């Protein structure tokens, strides 16, 4: 983890530059904090806490490495420590059999309708739904999706930020995106933007499960233990 | 039907497609995927074109664009409609960081901030201008001996340090407002005489700095404030019946402290200004380079804040 190795020689003198550079990432940090806390005021506090911690730990930051990723790691840890004492969830969802969202759940034509330029008038509605669906995601999926799709971090950087293996990043991204698209599809279906269709592709028992059924799935898993 | 590795992986599990979209595939993987998508031939000359994967990719790209807009726009809107606004949040975050740095550096720097010396004071002057807000709050925080980590109270309650400084609390602000609302005639009207007031109050007085936005200097007086002295610069804005008066109080903040209690923070450009309204007048308080400024006027709080922010413009 090169970005966490400490370098006492190089960074000690550059205090002012460090502070300024941290602040250039303020909007990005705040955007993610808003989605994590779902509360603008708490998001401000979270970002501020994270920046103060970064200041306190700045001797651990290796100059020349990715400051933004380092700050996001601190933000994530601060969030977990503050709101999620148990850490990010990483058990049930990530097992090999935990995928109720097999690929191939909608046809190419439905996918085309979901993003069709003819539906451009519906964009605000769709984006409102994207926001809601994002908020509804489990935190670890939401974070992976935002770090990748919005902040454009690499898998490796996301793995460092979320303190997990790259494989876990890919799996969280995949599931997060699938859940998001399923929400969008179901919303579009409810609004009559797309037509219901017989499910194509794999027909495993969980494939038809809506996100709401994940809770039932987890309950079953828990009961089985 | 022939199936390549890419087709197998992509159509059954879009993870590979996602890795392609995320720019995480190596060159060979990219070639495979692109062949699969575009209907080109793979290494063994088989032709493919996968509609479903093309649509998956397109949908994923569209979703990504929506996500970007949603996350960025929503947070920016939240920030701008927040209590203090985006600039103030930046200033607050910087303030908190500077405070943390100050706490780390050593205690003596805080002690120094309490009685700023002429030499090397405000080493943060070299920072971008926005940092002045941070330095300011560090300075005020230190002067009040308030806990620097109490981030929501960067501007201390001056009453908490009663006896340490002249001019405690809100009554000083009330005094200044009284001077503004019942002004004595100026003692000096020549700008060079006004500039020379620095010898009485111990900090530079630069009347021209506030002569913008149509304000013109009428004159100045020295104002005794609790065994200390402040300069009161008097300006008018506009002509005739719409003419408004404006007073700028210039003082040494290590001797005179104005409580920011009841005033709300506001970012004007890169300056942090505390604004409020009292008895029908607006007040704006700020600090720059170890000099305190308080603006009292018959104008709105916005305009007073703008005038106060002029204190932070270089000459």
Coordinates of C-alpha atoms in Angstrom, one line a residue:
Chain A
X1 CA 0.0 0.0 0.0
X2 CA 2.4 2.7 -1.2
X3 CA 0.1 5.6 -0.4
X4 CA 0.1 4.7 3.2
X5 CA 3.8 4.5 3.8
X6 CA 5.1 7.4 5.8
X7 CA 7.7 9.8 4.6
X8 CA 8.8 12.1 7.3
X9 CA 11.4 13.9 5.2
X10 CA 9.4 15.1 2.2
X11 CA 6.1 16.2 3.5
X12 CA 7.0 17.9 6.7
X13 CA 7.9 21.2 5.1
X14 CA 5.1 21.5 2.6
X15 CA 2.4 22.2 5.1
X16 CA 0.6 25.0 3.2
X17 CA 0.6 23.2 -0.1
X18 CA -0.9 20.1 1.6
X19 CA -3.8 22.0 3.1
X20 CA -4.6 23.8 -0.2
X21 CA -4.4 20.6 -2.1
X22 CA -6.7 18.8 0.3
X23 CA -9.3 21.6 -0.1
X24 CA -9.3 21.2 -3.9
X25 CA -11.0 17.8 -3.3
X26 CA -13.6 19.3 -1.0
X27 CA -16.5 19.2 -3.5
X28 CA -15.8 15.6 -4.4
X29 CA -15.5 14.6 -0.8
X30 CA -18.7 16.4 0.0
X31 CA -20.6 14.8 -2.8
X32 CA -19.7 11.3 -1.5
X33 CA -20.3 12.3 2.1
X34 CA -23.8 13.5 1.1
X35 CA -24.7 10.2 -0.4
X36 CA -23.2 8.3 2.6
X37 CA -24.9 10.3 5.3
X38 CA -27.9 11.4 3.3
X39 CA -27.9 14.6 5.2
X40 CA -26.2 17.8 4.0
X41 CA -25.3 19.0 7.5
X42 CA -23.9 15.7 8.6
X43 CA -22.0 15.5 5.3
X44 CA -20.3 18.8 6.1
X45 CA -19.3 17.5 9.5
X46 CA -18.1 14.3 8.0
X47 CA -15.9 16.0 5.5
X48 CA -14.5 18.4 8.1
X49 CA -13.8 15.5 10.5
X50 CA -12.0 13.7 7.7
X51 CA -9.9 16.7 6.7
X52 CA -8.9 17.3 10.3
X53 CA -7.9 13.7 10.6
X54 CA -5.9 14.0 7.3
X55 CA -4.1 17.0 8.9
X56 CA -3.4 15.0 12.0
X57 CA -2.1 12.0 10.0
X58 CA -0.4 13.9 7.2
X59 CA 3.0 12.6 8.2
X60 CA 1.6 9.2 7.0
X61 CA 0.9 10.5 3.6
X62 CA 3.6 9.8 1.0
X63 CA 4.2 12.9 -1.1
X64 CA 3.7 12.1 -4.8
X65 CA 1.1 9.5 -4.2
X66 CA -2.6 9.9 -4.7
X67 CA -3.8 12.4 -2.2
X68 CA -7.4 12.2 -3.4
X69 CA -7.5 8.4 -2.8
X70 CA -5.9 8.9 0.6
X71 CA -8.5 11.5 1.6
X72 CA -11.3 9.3 0.4
X73 CA -9.9 6.5 2.5
X74 CA -9.9 8.7 5.5
X75 CA -13.4 9.8 4.7
X76 CA -14.6 6.3 4.4
X77 CA -13.0 5.2 7.6
X78 CA -14.4 8.2 9.4
X79 CA -17.8 7.4 8.2
X80 CA -17.5 3.8 9.2
X81 CA -16.2 4.7 12.7
X82 CA -19.0 7.2 13.2
X83 CA -22.0 5.5 11.7
X84 CA -21.1 1.9 11.1
X85 CA -19.4 0.4 14.0
X86 CA -19.5 -3.0 12.5
X87 CA -17.6 -1.9 9.4
X88 CA -18.8 -2.5 5.9
X89 CA -20.9 -5.6 5.4
X90 CA -18.9 -8.2 3.6
X91 CA -20.3 -11.6 4.2
X92 CA -23.7 -12.7 2.8
X93 CA -23.7 -10.6 -0.3
X94 CA -20.2 -11.7 -1.4
X95 CA -20.4 -15.4 -1.2
X96 CA -20.5 -17.3 -4.5
X97 CA -24.2 -18.1 -4.2
X98 CA -25.3 -14.7 -3.2
X99 CA -26.2 -13.4 -6.6
X100 CA -29.9 -13.1 -7.1
X101 CA -29.3 -10.7 -10.0
X102 CA -28.1 -12.9 -12.8
X103 CA -27.2 -11.2 -16.0
X104 CA -29.6 -11.3 -18.9
X105 CA -32.7 -10.1 -16.9
X106 CA -33.9 -7.7 -19.6
X107 CA -33.6 -7.8 -23.4
X108 CA -31.6 -5.5 -25.6
X109 CA -34.6 -3.6 -26.7
X110 CA -35.7 -2.9 -23.2
X111 CA -32.2 -1.7 -22.3
X112 CA -32.4 0.5 -25.4
X113 CA -35.7 2.0 -24.2
X114 CA -34.2 2.7 -20.8
X115 CA -31.6 5.0 -22.2
X116 CA -33.4 6.0 -25.4
X117 CA -32.9 9.6 -26.4
X118 CA -36.7 9.8 -27.2
X119 CA -37.2 9.5 -23.5
X120 CA -35.0 12.6 -22.9
X121 CA -38.1 14.5 -21.6
X122 CA -38.2 12.0 -18.9
X123 CA -34.6 12.5 -17.9
X124 CA -35.3 14.5 -14.7
X125 CA -37.6 11.8 -13.6
X126 CA -35.1 9.1 -14.4
X127 CA -32.4 11.0 -12.6
X128 CA -34.5 11.5 -9.6
X129 CA -35.0 7.7 -9.6
X130 CA -31.2 7.2 -10.0
X131 CA -30.7 9.3 -6.9
X132 CA -33.3 7.3 -4.9
X133 CA -32.0 4.0 -6.1
X134 CA -28.5 5.0 -5.2
X135 CA -29.6 6.0 -1.7
X136 CA -31.3 2.6 -1.3
X137 CA -28.2 0.6 -2.1
X138 CA -26.3 -1.0 0.8
X139 CA -23.4 1.3 1.8
X140 CA -20.6 -0.9 0.5
X141 CA -22.2 -1.1 -3.0
X142 CA -23.1 2.5 -3.1
X143 CA -19.6 3.6 -2.2
X144 CA -18.0 1.3 -4.8
X145 CA -20.3 2.6 -7.5
X146 CA -19.8 6.3 -6.6
X147 CA -16.0 5.9 -6.3
X148 CA -15.9 4.2 -9.7
X149 CA -18.6 5.8 -11.8
X150 CA -18.5 9.3 -10.4
X151 CA -15.0 9.8 -9.0
X152 CA -13.4 7.5 -11.6
X153 CA -11.0 5.8 -9.2
X154 CA -9.3 2.6 -10.4
X155 CA -10.2 -0.7 -8.9
X156 CA -6.9 -0.7 -7.1
X157 CA -7.6 2.7 -5.6
X158 CA -11.1 1.7 -4.6
X159 CA -9.6 -1.4 -3.0
X160 CA -7.3 0.8 -0.9
X161 CA -10.0 3.2 -0.1
X162 CA -12.4 0.5 1.0
X163 CA -9.7 -1.7 2.5
X164 CA -10.7 -4.8 0.6
X165 CA -9.3 -7.0 -2.2
X166 CA -9.8 -6.0 -5.8
X167 CA -12.1 -8.9 -6.4
X168 CA -14.4 -7.6 -3.7
X169 CA -14.4 -4.2 -5.4
X170 CA -15.4 -5.8 -8.7
X171 CA -18.1 -7.8 -7.0
X172 CA -19.5 -4.8 -5.1
X173 CA -19.5 -2.7 -8.3
X174 CA -21.2 -5.4 -10.2
X175 CA -23.9 -6.0 -7.6
X176 CA -24.4 -2.3 -7.0
X177 CA -24.8 -1.6 -10.7
X178 CA -27.2 -4.5 -11.1
X179 CA -29.3 -3.3 -8.2
X180 CA -29.3 0.2 -9.6
X181 CA -30.4 -0.9 -13.1
X182 CA -33.0 -3.2 -11.7
X183 CA -34.5 -0.3 -9.7
X184 CA -34.5 1.8 -12.8
X185 CA -36.1 -0.9 -14.8
X186 CA -38.8 -1.4 -12.3
X187 CA -39.5 2.2 -12.0
X188 CA -39.6 2.5 -15.8
X189 CA -42.0 -0.4 -15.9
X190 CA -44.2 1.2 -13.3
X191 CA -44.3 4.4 -15.3
X192 CA -45.0 2.6 -18.5
X193 CA -41.8 3.7 -20.1
X194 CA -40.9 0.1 -20.9
X195 CA -43.1 -2.9 -21.4
X196 CA -43.0 -5.9 -19.1
X197 CA -41.2 -8.8 -20.7
X198 CA -40.6 -12.4 -20.0
X199 CA -37.2 -12.7 -18.4
X200 CA -34.5 -13.8 -20.7
X201 CA -31.4 -15.7 -20.0
X202 CA -30.8 -17.6 -16.9
X203 CA -33.8 -18.7 -14.9
X204 CA -32.3 -19.4 -11.6
X205 CA -34.7 -19.1 -8.7
X206 CA -33.4 -15.8 -7.4
X207 CA -33.2 -14.2 -10.8
X208 CA -36.6 -12.6 -10.5
X209 CA -36.0 -11.3 -7.0
X210 CA -36.6 -7.6 -6.6
X211 CA -34.2 -5.8 -4.2
X212 CA -36.9 -6.0 -1.6
X213 CA -36.5 -9.7 -1.6
X214 CA -32.8 -9.5 -0.6
X215 CA -33.9 -9.1 2.9
X216 CA -35.8 -12.3 2.7
X217 CA -32.8 -13.9 1.2
X218 CA -30.6 -12.8 4.0
X219 CA -33.1 -13.9 6.6
X220 CA -33.1 -17.3 5.0
X221 CA -29.4 -17.4 5.1
X222 CA -29.3 -16.3 8.7
X223 CA -31.9 -18.9 9.6
X224 CA -29.9 -21.6 7.9
X225 CA -26.8 -20.8 10.0
Chain B
X1 CA -23.3 -21.3 -32.5
X2 CA -19.7 -20.6 -31.7
X3 CA -18.7 -19.1 -28.5
X4 CA -15.4 -17.3 -27.7
X5 CA -14.0 -16.8 -24.3
X6 CA -15.2 -13.2 -24.4
X7 CA -18.7 -14.1 -25.4
X8 CA -18.9 -16.7 -22.7
X9 CA -17.7 -14.4 -20.0
X10 CA -19.5 -11.3 -21.2
X11 CA -22.9 -12.7 -21.9
X12 CA -23.1 -14.8 -18.8
X13 CA -21.5 -12.3 -16.4
X14 CA -21.2 -8.7 -17.4
X15 CA -18.3 -8.2 -15.0
X16 CA -15.8 -8.4 -17.9
X17 CA -17.8 -5.8 -19.7
X18 CA -17.8 -3.6 -16.7
X19 CA -14.0 -4.0 -16.4
X20 CA -13.8 -3.0 -20.0
X21 CA -16.0 0.1 -19.4
X22 CA -13.9 0.9 -16.3
X23 CA -10.7 0.8 -18.3
X24 CA -9.4 -2.1 -16.2
X25 CA -8.8 -4.7 -19.0
X26 CA -5.5 -5.4 -20.5
X27 CA -4.9 -5.0 -24.2
X28 CA -5.8 -8.6 -25.1
X29 CA -9.1 -8.3 -23.1
X30 CA -10.0 -5.1 -24.8
X31 CA -9.5 -6.6 -28.2
X32 CA -11.6 -9.6 -27.3
X33 CA -14.4 -7.4 -26.0
X34 CA -14.4 -5.1 -28.9
X35 CA -14.5 -8.0 -31.3
X36 CA -17.4 -9.4 -29.4
X37 CA -19.2 -6.1 -29.4
X38 CA -18.6 -4.9 -33.0
X39 CA -19.0 -8.2 -34.8
X40 CA -15.4 -8.3 -35.9
X41 CA -13.6 -11.6 -36.2
X42 CA -11.8 -13.2 -33.3
X43 CA -8.5 -15.0 -33.5
X44 CA -10.0 -18.0 -35.0
X45 CA -11.9 -16.0 -37.7
X46 CA -15.4 -16.4 -36.2
X47 CA -17.7 -13.5 -36.7
X48 CA -19.6 -12.2 -33.7
X49 CA -21.8 -9.2 -32.8
X50 CA -23.6 -9.1 -29.5
X51 CA -26.6 -6.8 -29.4
X52 CA -27.2 -7.5 -25.8
X53 CA -23.7 -6.6 -24.7
X54 CA -23.7 -3.5 -26.8
X55 CA -26.9 -2.4 -25.1
X56 CA -25.5 -3.3 -21.7
X57 CA -22.6 -1.1 -22.4
X58 CA -24.7 1.7 -23.6
X59 CA -27.0 1.5 -20.6
X60 CA -24.1 1.3 -18.2
X61 CA -22.6 4.4 -19.8
X62 CA -25.9 6.3 -19.6
X63 CA -26.4 5.3 -16.0
X64 CA -22.9 6.5 -15.2
X65 CA -23.6 9.9 -16.8
X66 CA -26.8 10.1 -14.7
X67 CA -24.9 9.1 -11.6
X68 CA -22.3 11.8 -12.1
X69 CA -25.0 14.4 -12.6
X70 CA -27.0 13.2 -9.7
X71 CA -24.2 13.0 -7.2
X72 CA -22.5 16.2 -8.2
X73 CA -25.5 18.4 -8.8
X74 CA -27.3 17.2 -5.7
X75 CA -24.4 17.8 -3.4
X76 CA -23.6 21.2 -5.0
X77 CA -27.2 22.3 -4.5
X78 CA -27.2 21.0 -0.9
X79 CA -24.0 23.0 -0.3
X80 CA -25.2 26.1 -1.9
X81 CA -28.6 26.1 -0.2
X82 CA -26.9 25.2 3.2
X83 CA -26.7 27.6 6.1
X84 CA -23.4 29.1 5.1
X85 CA -22.9 28.2 1.4
X86 CA -20.1 26.6 -0.4
X87 CA -17.4 29.2 0.1
X88 CA -18.1 29.4 3.8
X89 CA -17.9 25.6 4.0
X90 CA -14.5 25.8 2.3
X91 CA -13.4 28.5 4.7
X92 CA -14.7 26.5 7.7
X93 CA -12.9 23.3 6.5
X94 CA -9.7 25.2 6.1
X95 CA -10.1 26.8 9.4
X96 CA -10.5 23.4 11.1
X97 CA -7.4 22.1 9.3
X98 CA -5.4 25.2 10.2
X99 CA -6.5 24.9 13.8
X100 CA -5.4 21.2 13.8
X101 CA -2.1 22.2 12.3
X102 CA -1.7 25.0 14.8
X103 CA -2.5 22.6 17.6
X104 CA 0.1 20.2 16.3
X105 CA 2.9 22.7 15.6
X106 CA 3.3 23.9 19.1
X107 CA 1.7 25.8 21.8
X108 CA 4.0 28.7 21.4
X109 CA 2.6 29.7 18.1
X110 CA -0.8 30.0 19.7
X111 CA 0.6 32.1 22.4
X112 CA 2.2 34.3 19.7
X113 CA -1.1 34.6 18.0
X114 CA -2.6 36.0 21.1
X115 CA -0.3 39.0 21.0
X116 CA 0.8 39.3 17.4
X117 CA 4.2 40.7 17.1
X118 CA 5.3 42.8 14.2
X119 CA 7.9 40.3 13.1
X120 CA 6.7 37.4 11.1
X121 CA 3.2 37.4 12.3
X122 CA 0.6 35.7 10.2
X123 CA 3.0 33.5 8.4
X124 CA -0.1 32.2 6.7
X125 CA -0.2 35.4 4.7
X126 CA 1.6 33.4 2.1
X127 CA -1.4 31.2 1.7
X128 CA -4.1 31.7 -0.8
X129 CA -6.4 34.5 0.3
X130 CA -9.0 32.2 1.5
X131 CA -6.7 31.0 4.2
X132 CA -7.0 34.3 5.8
X133 CA -10.3 33.2 7.1
X134 CA -8.7 30.2 8.6
X135 CA -5.9 32.2 10.2
X136 CA -8.4 34.6 11.4
X137 CA -10.4 32.0 13.2
X138 CA -7.3 30.4 14.6
X139 CA -6.3 33.7 15.9
X140 CA -9.6 34.5 17.5
X141 CA -9.9 31.0 18.8
X142 CA -6.5 31.3 20.4
X143 CA -7.2 34.7 21.9
X144 CA -10.3 33.4 23.6
X145 CA -8.5 30.2 24.8
X146 CA -11.4 28.4 23.4
X147 CA -10.9 24.8 22.4
X148 CA -9.7 24.9 18.9
X149 CA -11.3 21.6 18.2
X150 CA -14.7 22.9 18.9
X151 CA -15.2 23.5 15.2
X152 CA -18.6 24.9 15.4
X153 CA -17.4 27.6 17.7
X154 CA -14.4 28.9 15.8
X155 CA -15.5 32.4 16.7
X156 CA -15.3 32.4 20.4
X157 CA -17.5 33.8 23.0
X158 CA -15.6 36.8 24.1
X159 CA -17.3 36.7 27.4
X160 CA -15.6 33.4 28.0
X161 CA -12.3 35.4 28.3
X162 CA -13.7 38.2 30.3
X163 CA -11.0 40.4 31.8
X164 CA -8.4 39.5 29.2
X165 CA -9.3 42.0 26.6
X166 CA -10.8 45.4 26.4
X167 CA -14.2 45.8 25.1
X168 CA -16.1 42.6 26.0
X169 CA -18.9 41.2 24.2
X170 CA -21.9 42.5 22.4
X171 CA -21.9 45.8 24.3
X172 CA -18.9 46.9 22.3
X173 CA -20.8 46.2 19.1
X174 CA -23.6 48.2 20.5
X175 CA -21.2 51.1 21.3
X176 CA -19.9 51.1 17.8
X177 CA -23.4 51.1 16.4
X178 CA -24.3 54.0 18.7
X179 CA -21.3 55.9 17.4
X180 CA -22.5 55.2 13.9
X181 CA -26.1 56.2 14.5
X182 CA -25.2 59.3 16.5
X183 CA -22.0 60.4 14.7
X184 CA -19.7 63.1 16.0
X185 CA -18.3 65.3 13.3
X186 CA -15.0 64.0 12.0
X187 CA -11.7 65.3 13.6
X188 CA -9.8 64.8 10.3
X189 CA -11.0 65.0 6.8
X190 CA -7.7 64.9 4.9
X191 CA -7.0 61.4 3.8
X192 CA -3.3 61.7 4.7
X193 CA -4.3 62.8 8.2
X194 CA -6.6 59.9 8.4
X195 CA -3.8 57.5 7.4
X196 CA -1.7 59.0 10.2
X197 CA -4.2 57.7 12.7
X198 CA -2.2 54.5 12.8
X199 CA 0.0 56.1 15.5
X200 CA -3.0 56.3 17.8
X201 CA -4.5 52.9 17.3
X202 CA -1.4 50.8 16.6
X203 CA -2.5 49.3 13.2
X204 CA -2.4 50.7 9.7
X205 CA -5.4 52.8 8.6
X206 CA -6.1 52.8 4.9
X207 CA -9.2 54.8 4.2
X208 CA -8.9 54.5 0.4
X209 CA -9.5 50.8 0.6
X210 CA -13.2 51.3 1.3
X211 CA -13.7 54.1 -1.3
X212 CA -15.3 51.8 -3.8
X213 CA -18.8 51.1 -5.0
X214 CA -19.5 54.8 -4.8
X215 CA -18.4 55.4 -1.2
X216 CA -16.5 58.6 -0.4
X217 CA -14.6 59.4 2.7
X218 CA -16.0 62.2 4.8
X219 CA -13.5 62.0 7.6
X220 CA -12.4 60.1 10.6
X221 CA -12.2 60.3 14.4
X222 CA -10.4 58.4 17.1
X223 CA -12.8 56.6 19.3
X224 CA -11.9 55.6 22.9
X225 CA -13.0 52.1 23.5
X226 CA -12.5 50.7 27.0
X227 CA -9.1 52.2 27.6
X228 CA -8.1 51.4 24.0
X229 CA -8.6 53.3 20.8
X230 CA -10.2 52.5 17.5
X231 CA -10.3 54.6 14.4
X232 CA -13.8 55.4 13.0
X233 CA -13.8 56.2 9.3
X234 CA -16.9 57.9 8.1
X235 CA -18.1 57.5 4.5
X236 CA -21.2 58.4 2.5
X237 CA -22.6 56.5 -0.4
X238 CA -24.8 58.1 -3.0
X239 CA -26.3 61.7 -3.1
X240 CA -29.3 63.6 -2.0
X241 CA -32.1 61.9 -0.1
X242 CA -30.9 58.4 -1.0
X243 CA -27.5 59.1 0.6
X244 CA -26.4 56.5 3.1
X245 CA -23.8 56.7 5.8
X246 CA -21.2 54.0 6.4
X247 CA -18.7 53.8 9.3
X248 CA -15.7 51.6 9.3
X249 CA -14.0 50.9 12.6
X250 CA -10.4 50.0 12.4
X251 CA -8.8 48.5 15.5
X252 CA -6.1 46.2 16.9
X253 CA -7.8 42.9 17.5
X254 CA -5.3 41.9 20.1
X255 CA -6.5 44.8 22.2
X256 CA -10.1 45.1 21.2
X257 CA -12.3 42.1 20.7
X258 CA -15.7 42.3 19.1
X259 CA -17.7 39.3 19.9
X260 CA -19.0 37.5 16.9
X261 CA -21.8 36.1 18.9
X262 CA -25.1 36.6 17.2
X263 CA -23.4 37.3 13.9
X264 CA -23.5 34.8 11.1
X265 CA -20.5 33.8 9.0
X266 CA -20.5 34.6 5.4
X267 CA -18.0 34.2 2.6
X268 CA -17.5 37.2 0.4
X269 CA -15.1 36.3 -2.4
X270 CA -12.4 34.7 -0.4
X271 CA -13.0 36.6 2.8
X272 CA -14.8 35.5 5.8
X273 CA -17.1 38.1 7.2
X274 CA -19.4 38.0 10.1
X275 CA -22.6 39.8 9.5
X276 CA -25.7 40.8 11.5
X277 CA -28.3 43.4 12.1
X278 CA -28.9 45.4 15.2
X279 CA -31.2 48.3 15.9
X280 CA -32.0 48.6 12.2
X281 CA -28.3 48.9 11.2
X282 CA -26.2 46.2 9.6
X283 CA -22.9 45.2 10.9
X284 CA -20.1 43.3 9.3
X285 CA -16.9 42.2 11.1
X286 CA -13.8 40.9 9.6
X287 CA -10.0 40.7 10.1
X288 CA -7.1 40.9 7.8
X289 CA -3.4 40.9 8.5
X290 CA -3.8 41.4 12.2
X291 CA -6.2 44.4 11.7
X292 CA -9.8 44.2 12.8
X293 CA -12.5 45.9 10.8
X294 CA -16.1 46.5 11.8
X295 CA -18.5 48.0 9.3
X296 CA -21.7 49.6 10.5
X297 CA -24.1 51.1 7.9
X298 CA -27.6 52.1 7.0
X299 CA -27.3 49.7 4.1
X300 CA -28.3 46.0 3.9
X301 CA -26.2 43.3 5.4
X302 CA -25.1 42.2 2.0
X303 CA -23.6 45.6 1.2
X304 CA -22.0 46.0 4.5
X305 CA -20.4 42.6 4.1
X306 CA -19.1 43.6 0.7
X307 CA -17.6 46.7 2.2
X308 CA -16.0 44.7 5.0
X309 CA -14.5 42.3 2.5
X310 CA -12.7 45.2 0.9
X311 CA -10.5 45.1 4.0
X312 CA -9.0 42.0 2.6
X313 CA -8.0 43.5 -0.8
X314 CA -4.4 44.3 -1.2
X315 CA -3.4 47.9 -1.9

